[in-house]
Short mmCIF file of C-alpha atoms and ligand atoms in Angstrom, two decimals:
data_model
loop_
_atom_site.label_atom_id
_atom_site.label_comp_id
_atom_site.label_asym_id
_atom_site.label_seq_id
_atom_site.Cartn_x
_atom_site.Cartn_y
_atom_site.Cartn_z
CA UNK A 167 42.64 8.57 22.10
CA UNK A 168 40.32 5.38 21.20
CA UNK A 169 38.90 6.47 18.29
CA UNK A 170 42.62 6.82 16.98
CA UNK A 171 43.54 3.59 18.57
CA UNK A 172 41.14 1.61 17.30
CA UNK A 173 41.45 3.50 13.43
CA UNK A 174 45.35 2.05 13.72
CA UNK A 175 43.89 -1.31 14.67
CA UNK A 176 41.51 -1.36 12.10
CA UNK A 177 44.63 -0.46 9.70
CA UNK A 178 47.05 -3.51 11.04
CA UNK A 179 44.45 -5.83 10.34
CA UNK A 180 42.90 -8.82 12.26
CA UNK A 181 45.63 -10.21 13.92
CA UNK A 182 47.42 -7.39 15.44
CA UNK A 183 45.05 -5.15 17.55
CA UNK A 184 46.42 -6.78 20.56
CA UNK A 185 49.38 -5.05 20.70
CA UNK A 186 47.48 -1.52 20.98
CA UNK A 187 45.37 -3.64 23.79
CA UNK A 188 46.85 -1.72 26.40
CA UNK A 189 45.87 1.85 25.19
CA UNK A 190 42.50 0.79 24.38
CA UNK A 191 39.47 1.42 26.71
CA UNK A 192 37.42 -1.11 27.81
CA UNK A 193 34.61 -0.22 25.36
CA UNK A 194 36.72 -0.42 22.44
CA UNK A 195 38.13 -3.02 23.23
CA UNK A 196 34.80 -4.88 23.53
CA UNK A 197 34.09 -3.76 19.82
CA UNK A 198 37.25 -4.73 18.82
CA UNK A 199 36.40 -8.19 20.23
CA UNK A 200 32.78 -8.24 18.96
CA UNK A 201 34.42 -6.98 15.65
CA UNK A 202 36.51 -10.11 15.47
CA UNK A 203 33.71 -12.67 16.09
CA UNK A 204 31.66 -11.39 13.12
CA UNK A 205 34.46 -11.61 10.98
CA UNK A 206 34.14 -15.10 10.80
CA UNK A 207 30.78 -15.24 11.49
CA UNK A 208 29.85 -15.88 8.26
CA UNK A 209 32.18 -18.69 7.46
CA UNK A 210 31.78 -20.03 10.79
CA UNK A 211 27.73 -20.49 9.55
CA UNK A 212 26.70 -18.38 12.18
CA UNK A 213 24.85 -15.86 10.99
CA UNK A 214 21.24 -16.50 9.55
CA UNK A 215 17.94 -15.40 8.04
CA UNK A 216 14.42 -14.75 9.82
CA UNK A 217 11.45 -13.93 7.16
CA UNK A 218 8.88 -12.11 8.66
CA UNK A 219 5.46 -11.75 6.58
CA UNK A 220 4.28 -8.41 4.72
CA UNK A 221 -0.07 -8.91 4.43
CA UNK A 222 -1.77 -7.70 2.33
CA UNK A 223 -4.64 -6.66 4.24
CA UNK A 224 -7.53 -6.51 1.18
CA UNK A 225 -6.90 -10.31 1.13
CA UNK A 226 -5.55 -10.94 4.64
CA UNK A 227 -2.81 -13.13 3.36
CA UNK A 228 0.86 -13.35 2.50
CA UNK A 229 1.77 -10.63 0.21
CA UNK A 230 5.99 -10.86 0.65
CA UNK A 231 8.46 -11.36 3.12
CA UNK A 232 11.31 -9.02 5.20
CA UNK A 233 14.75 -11.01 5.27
CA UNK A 234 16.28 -9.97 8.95
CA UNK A 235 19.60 -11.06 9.94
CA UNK A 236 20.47 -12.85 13.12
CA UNK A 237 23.50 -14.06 14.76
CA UNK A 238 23.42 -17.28 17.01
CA UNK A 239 26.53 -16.84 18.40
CA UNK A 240 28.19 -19.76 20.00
CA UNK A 241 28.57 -18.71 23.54
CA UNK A 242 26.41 -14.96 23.63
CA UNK A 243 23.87 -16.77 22.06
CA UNK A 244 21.67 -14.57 19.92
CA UNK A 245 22.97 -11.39 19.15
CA UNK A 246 20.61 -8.76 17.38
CA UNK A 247 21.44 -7.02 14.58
CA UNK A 248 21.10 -3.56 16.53
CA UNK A 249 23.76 -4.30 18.34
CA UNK A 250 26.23 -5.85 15.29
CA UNK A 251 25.04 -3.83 12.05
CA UNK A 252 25.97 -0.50 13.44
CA UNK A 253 29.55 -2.22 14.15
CA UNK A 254 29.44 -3.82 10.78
CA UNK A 255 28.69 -0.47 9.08
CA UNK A 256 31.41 1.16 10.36
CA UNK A 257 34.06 -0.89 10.00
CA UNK A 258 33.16 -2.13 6.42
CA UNK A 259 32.22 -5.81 7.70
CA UNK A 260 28.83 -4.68 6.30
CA UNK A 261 30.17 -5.06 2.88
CA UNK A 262 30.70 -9.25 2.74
CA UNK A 263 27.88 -9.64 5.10
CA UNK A 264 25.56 -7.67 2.96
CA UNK A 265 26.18 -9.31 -0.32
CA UNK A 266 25.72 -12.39 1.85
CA UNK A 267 22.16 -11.25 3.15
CA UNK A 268 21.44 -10.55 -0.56
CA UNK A 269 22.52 -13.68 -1.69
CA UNK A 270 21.07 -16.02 0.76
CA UNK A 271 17.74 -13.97 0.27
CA UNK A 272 17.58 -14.63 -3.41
CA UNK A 273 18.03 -17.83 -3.16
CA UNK A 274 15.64 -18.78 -0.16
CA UNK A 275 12.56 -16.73 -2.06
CA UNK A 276 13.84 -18.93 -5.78
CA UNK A 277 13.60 -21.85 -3.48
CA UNK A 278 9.82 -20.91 -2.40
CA UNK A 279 8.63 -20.01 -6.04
CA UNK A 280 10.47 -23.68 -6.57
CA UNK A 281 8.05 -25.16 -4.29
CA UNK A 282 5.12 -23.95 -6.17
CA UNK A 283 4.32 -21.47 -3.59
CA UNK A 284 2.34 -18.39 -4.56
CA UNK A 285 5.51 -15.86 -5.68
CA UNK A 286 6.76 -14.16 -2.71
CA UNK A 287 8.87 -11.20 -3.32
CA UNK A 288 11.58 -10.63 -0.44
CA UNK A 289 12.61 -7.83 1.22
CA UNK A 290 16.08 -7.46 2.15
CA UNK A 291 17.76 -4.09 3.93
CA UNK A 292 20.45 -2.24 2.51
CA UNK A 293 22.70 -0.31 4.83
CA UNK A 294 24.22 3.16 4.25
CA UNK A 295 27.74 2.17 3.24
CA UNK A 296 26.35 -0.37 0.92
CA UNK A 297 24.27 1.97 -0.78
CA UNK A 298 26.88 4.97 -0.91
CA UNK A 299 29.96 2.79 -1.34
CA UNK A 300 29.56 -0.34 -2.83
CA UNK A 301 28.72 -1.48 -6.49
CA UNK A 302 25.05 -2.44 -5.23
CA UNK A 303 23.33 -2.57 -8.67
CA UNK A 304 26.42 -5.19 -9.74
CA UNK A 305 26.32 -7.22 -6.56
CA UNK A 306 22.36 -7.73 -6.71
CA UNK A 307 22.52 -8.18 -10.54
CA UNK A 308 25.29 -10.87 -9.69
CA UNK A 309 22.99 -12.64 -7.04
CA UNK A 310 19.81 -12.32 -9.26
CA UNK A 311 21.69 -13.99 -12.31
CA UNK A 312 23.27 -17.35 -9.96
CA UNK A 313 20.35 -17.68 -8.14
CA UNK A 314 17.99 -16.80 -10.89
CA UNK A 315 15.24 -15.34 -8.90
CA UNK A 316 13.23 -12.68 -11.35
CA UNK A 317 13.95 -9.44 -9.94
CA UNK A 318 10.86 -8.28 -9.69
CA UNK A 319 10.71 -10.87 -6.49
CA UNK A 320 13.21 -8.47 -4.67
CA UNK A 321 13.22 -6.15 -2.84
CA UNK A 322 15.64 -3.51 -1.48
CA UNK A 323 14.60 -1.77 1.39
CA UNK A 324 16.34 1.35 2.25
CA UNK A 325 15.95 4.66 4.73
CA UNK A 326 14.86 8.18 3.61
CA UNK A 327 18.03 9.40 5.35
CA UNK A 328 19.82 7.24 3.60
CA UNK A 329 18.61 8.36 0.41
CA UNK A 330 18.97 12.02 1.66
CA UNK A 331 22.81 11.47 2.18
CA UNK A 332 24.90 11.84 -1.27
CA UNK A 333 21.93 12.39 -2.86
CA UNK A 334 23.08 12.21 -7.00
CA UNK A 335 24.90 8.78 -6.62
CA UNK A 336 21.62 7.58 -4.33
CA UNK A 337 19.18 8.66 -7.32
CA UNK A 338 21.78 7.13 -10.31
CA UNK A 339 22.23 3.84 -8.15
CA UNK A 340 18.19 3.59 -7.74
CA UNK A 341 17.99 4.27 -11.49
CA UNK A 342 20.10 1.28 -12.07
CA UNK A 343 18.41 -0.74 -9.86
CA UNK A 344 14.84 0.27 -11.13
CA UNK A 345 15.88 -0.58 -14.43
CA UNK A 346 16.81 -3.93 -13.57
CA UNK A 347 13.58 -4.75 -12.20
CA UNK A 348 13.89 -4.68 -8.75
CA UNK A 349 11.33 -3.19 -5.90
CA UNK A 350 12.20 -0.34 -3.92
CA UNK A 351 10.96 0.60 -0.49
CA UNK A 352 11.87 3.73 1.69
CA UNK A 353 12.08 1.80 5.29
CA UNK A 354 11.42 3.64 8.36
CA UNK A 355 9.06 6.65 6.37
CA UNK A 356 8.74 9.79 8.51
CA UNK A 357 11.58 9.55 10.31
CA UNK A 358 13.82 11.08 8.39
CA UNK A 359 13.72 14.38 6.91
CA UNK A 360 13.03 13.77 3.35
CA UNK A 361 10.73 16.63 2.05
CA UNK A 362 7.96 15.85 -0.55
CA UNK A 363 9.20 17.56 -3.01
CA UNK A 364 13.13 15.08 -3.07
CA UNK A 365 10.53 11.72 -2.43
CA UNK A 366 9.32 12.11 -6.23
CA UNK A 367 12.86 12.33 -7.41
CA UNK A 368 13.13 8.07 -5.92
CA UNK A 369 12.27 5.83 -8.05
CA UNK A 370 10.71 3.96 -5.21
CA UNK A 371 7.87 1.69 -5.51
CA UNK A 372 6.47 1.84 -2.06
CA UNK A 373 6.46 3.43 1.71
CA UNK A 374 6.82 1.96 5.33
CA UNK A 375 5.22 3.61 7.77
CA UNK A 376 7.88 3.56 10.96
CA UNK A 377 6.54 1.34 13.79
CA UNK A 378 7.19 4.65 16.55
CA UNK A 379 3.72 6.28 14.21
CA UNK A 380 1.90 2.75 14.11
CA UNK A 381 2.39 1.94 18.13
CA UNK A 382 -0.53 4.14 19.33
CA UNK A 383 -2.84 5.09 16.22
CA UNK A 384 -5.88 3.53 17.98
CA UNK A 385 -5.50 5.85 20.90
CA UNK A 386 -3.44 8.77 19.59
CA UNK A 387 -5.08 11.31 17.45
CA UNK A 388 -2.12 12.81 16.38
CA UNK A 389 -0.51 9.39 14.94
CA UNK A 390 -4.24 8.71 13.49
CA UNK A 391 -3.69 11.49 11.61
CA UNK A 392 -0.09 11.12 10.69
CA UNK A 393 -0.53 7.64 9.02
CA UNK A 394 -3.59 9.05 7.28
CA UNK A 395 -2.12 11.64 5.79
CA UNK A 396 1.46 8.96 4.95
CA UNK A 397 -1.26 6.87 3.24
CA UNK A 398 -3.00 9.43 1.24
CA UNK A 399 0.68 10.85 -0.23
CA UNK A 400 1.72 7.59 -1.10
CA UNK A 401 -1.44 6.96 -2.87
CA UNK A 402 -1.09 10.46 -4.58
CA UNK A 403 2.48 10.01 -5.65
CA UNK A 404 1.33 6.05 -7.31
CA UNK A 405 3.07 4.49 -4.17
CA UNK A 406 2.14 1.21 -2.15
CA UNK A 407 1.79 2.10 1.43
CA UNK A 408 2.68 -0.47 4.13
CA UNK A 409 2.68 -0.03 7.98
CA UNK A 410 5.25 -2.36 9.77
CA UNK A 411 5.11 -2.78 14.12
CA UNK A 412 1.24 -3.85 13.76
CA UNK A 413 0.61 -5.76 17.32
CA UNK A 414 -3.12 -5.69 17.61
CA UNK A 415 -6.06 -6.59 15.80
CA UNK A 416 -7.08 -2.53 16.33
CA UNK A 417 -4.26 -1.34 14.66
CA UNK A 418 -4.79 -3.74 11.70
CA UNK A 419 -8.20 -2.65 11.06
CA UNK A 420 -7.66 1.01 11.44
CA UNK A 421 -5.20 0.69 8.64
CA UNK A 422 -7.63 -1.24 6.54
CA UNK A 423 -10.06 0.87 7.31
CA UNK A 424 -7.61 3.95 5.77
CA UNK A 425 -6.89 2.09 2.65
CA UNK A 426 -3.33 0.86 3.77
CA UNK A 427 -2.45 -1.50 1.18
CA UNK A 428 -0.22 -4.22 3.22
CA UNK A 429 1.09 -4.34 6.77
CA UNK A 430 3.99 -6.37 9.18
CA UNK A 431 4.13 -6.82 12.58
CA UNK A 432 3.58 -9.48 15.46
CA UNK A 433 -0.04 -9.79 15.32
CA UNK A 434 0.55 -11.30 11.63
CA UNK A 435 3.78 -12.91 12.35
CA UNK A 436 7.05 -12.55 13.95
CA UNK A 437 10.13 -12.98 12.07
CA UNK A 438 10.80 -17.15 12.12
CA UNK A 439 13.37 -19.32 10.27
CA UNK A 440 13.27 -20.03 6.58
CA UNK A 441 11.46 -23.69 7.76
CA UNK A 442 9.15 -22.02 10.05
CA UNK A 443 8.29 -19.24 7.26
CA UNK A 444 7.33 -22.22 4.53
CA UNK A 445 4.96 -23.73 6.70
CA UNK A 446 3.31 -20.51 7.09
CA UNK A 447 3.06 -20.20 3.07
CA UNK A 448 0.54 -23.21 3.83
CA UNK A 449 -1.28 -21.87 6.36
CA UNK A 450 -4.59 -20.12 5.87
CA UNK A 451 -4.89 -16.01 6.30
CA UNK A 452 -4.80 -14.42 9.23
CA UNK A 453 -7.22 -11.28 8.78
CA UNK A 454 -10.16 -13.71 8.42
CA UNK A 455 -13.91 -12.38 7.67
CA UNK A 456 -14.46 -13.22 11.02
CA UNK A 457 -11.77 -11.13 12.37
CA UNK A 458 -13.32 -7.93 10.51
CA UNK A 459 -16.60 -8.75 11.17
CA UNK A 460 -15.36 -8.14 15.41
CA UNK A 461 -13.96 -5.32 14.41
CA UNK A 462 -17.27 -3.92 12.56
CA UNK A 463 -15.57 -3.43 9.08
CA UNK A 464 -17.49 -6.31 7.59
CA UNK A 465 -21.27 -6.31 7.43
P1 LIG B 692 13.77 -2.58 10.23
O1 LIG B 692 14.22 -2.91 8.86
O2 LIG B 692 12.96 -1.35 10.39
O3 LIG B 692 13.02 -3.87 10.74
C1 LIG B 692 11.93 -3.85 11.60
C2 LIG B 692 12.30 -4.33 12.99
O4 LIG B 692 11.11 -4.33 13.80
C3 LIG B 692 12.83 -5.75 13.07
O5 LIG B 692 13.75 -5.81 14.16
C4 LIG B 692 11.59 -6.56 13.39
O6 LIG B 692 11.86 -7.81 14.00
C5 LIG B 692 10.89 -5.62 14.33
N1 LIG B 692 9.44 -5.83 14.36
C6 LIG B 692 8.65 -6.42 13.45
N2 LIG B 692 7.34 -6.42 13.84
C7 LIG B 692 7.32 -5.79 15.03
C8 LIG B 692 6.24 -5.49 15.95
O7 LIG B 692 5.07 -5.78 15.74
N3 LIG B 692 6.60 -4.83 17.09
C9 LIG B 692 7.89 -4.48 17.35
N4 LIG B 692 8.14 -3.85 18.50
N5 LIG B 692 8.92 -4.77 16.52
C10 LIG B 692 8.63 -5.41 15.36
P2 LIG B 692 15.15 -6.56 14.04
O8 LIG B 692 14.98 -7.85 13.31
O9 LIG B 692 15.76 -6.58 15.39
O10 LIG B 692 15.97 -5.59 13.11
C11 LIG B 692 16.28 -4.28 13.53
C12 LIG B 692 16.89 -3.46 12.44
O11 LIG B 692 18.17 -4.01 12.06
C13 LIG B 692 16.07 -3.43 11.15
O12 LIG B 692 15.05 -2.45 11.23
C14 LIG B 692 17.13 -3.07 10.14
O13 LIG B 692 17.37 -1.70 10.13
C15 LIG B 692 18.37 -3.77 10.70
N6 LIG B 692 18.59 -5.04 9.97
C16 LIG B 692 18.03 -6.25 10.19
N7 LIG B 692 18.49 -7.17 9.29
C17 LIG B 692 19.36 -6.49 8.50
C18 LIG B 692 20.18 -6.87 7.36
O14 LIG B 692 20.18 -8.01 6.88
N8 LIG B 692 20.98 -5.88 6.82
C19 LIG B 692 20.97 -4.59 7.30
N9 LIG B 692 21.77 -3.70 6.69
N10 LIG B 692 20.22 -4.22 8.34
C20 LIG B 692 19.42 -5.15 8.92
MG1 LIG B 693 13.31 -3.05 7.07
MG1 LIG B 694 11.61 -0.30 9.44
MG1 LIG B 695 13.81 0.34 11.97
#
């Protein structure tokens, strides 16, 4: 069976999953292929960073910045990281790639307070196995100490079902990374199935509204009132609320309209390389007085 086929290739290690090659079927054997590129992805320099902007929309400008990982392979080209973080979870490949993502993260938002920017906290995403089997706290204490980045400039973003799963050594790692400083987010809010009463037990600092409620608030009622009510609770429980997949000018003003504190999403900027993202630091903001005047929330 491939699952077992591919479990004793994992076990023999990098070199030797061709000798199972015959008893594997096509699809694992793909994996098993992809699985070997982004082993040496890393080292190979292939993998890198895209920093997408977080606005705050009282002021209209940049209020932080979501790290998202990309892989320019060689001959694929561009490979997104739905397609390689799933892999990477499961086989553990997460584990070297995630400490990198921290890492390189730190040190690219050190390198913009360096600058003399304004201080942009970044965002980086933490994946189940990292979370539940890794010593996070340690690894980002390690990255915040070489690259020196104060940790209130990071930020871990993480799912509610994440955070649902082992649920004690979710809360104690939190703890320990709430202590240290750092800014928590639950990614992806309403999609999972935490109930109110386990969100107070986070120690999180802030909610993201998932994109699939955000897409048709201007039209939907139902979604309308869904982010309204995600808005008010996070308000209630002392919680920034942010609203990521924002495409339109509409959707931007309805959630500045409902007291959303910050938002993300192609109508404020898609996620660009680490050059691209410090030009933007110069630019000018984006939800001008202008902008809300058109949309009749300025008189
Ligand atoms: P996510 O953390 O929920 O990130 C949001 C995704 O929505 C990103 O896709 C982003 O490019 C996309 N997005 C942003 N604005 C818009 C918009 O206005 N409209 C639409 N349709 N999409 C928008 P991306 O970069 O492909 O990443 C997908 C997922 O992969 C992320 O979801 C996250 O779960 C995971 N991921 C990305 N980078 C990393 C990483 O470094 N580590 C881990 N563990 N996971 C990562
Ligand atoms: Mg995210
Ligand atoms: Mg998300
Ligand atoms: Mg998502």
């Amino acid at each position: 069976n491939a699952d077992a086929a591919m479990y004793k290739a994992k076990e023999l290690g990098r070199d030797n999953y061709q000798y199972y090659a015959g008893v594997l079927t096509p699809a694992v054997a793909d994996r098993l292929d992809l699985m070997n590129k982004l082993r040496i992805a890393i080292e190979a320099r292939q993998l890198a960073l895209h920093y997408q902007p977080k606005i705050d929309l009282l002021s209209g400008r940049i209020h932080s910045a979501e790290a998202l990982i990309r892989w320019q392979h060689p001959a694929q080209g561009m490979i997104s990281p739905a397609d390689f973080i799933p892999l990477a979870e499961e086989t553990g490949l997460i584990m070297p790639i995630g400490e990198w993502v921290i890492h390189t993260a730190c040190a690219q938002a050190m390198q913009w307070l360096m600058l003399g920017h304004q201080p942009i906290r970044i965002a980086v995403n933490i994946s189940p196995r990292q979370l539940h089997h890794g010593d996070l706290a340690q690894i980002v204490k390690t990255a915040l100490d070489e690259t020196g980045l104060p940790p209130s400039l990071l930020e871990l973003e993480i799912t509610e079902s994440m955070m649902m799963h082992n649920m004690e050594t979710s809360i104690a790692t939190l703890h320990q990374l709430k202590a240290m400083g750092v800014y928590l987010s639950v990614d992806d809010f309403g999609t999972g199935y935490a109930s109110l009463s386990y969100l107070k037990k986070f120690p999180v600092d802030c909610l993201k509204i998932d994109q699939s409620f955000v897409r048709d608030i201007a039209i939907d009622r139902d979604d309308a009132a869904i982010v309204k009510a995600i808005i008010s609770l996070g308000h209630i429980l002392n919680l920034s609320v942010i609203a990521e997949g924002v495409e339109s000018l509409e959707q931007a003003s309805f959630l500045q309209q409902n007291a959303c504190d910050c938002a993300q999403g192609y109508y404020f900027g898609r996620p660009v390389s680490n050059e691209a993202f410090t030009l933007l630091l110069d630019t000018p903001a984006k939800l001008t007085d202008k902008d809300l005047n058109k949309a009749g929330l300025k008189q």
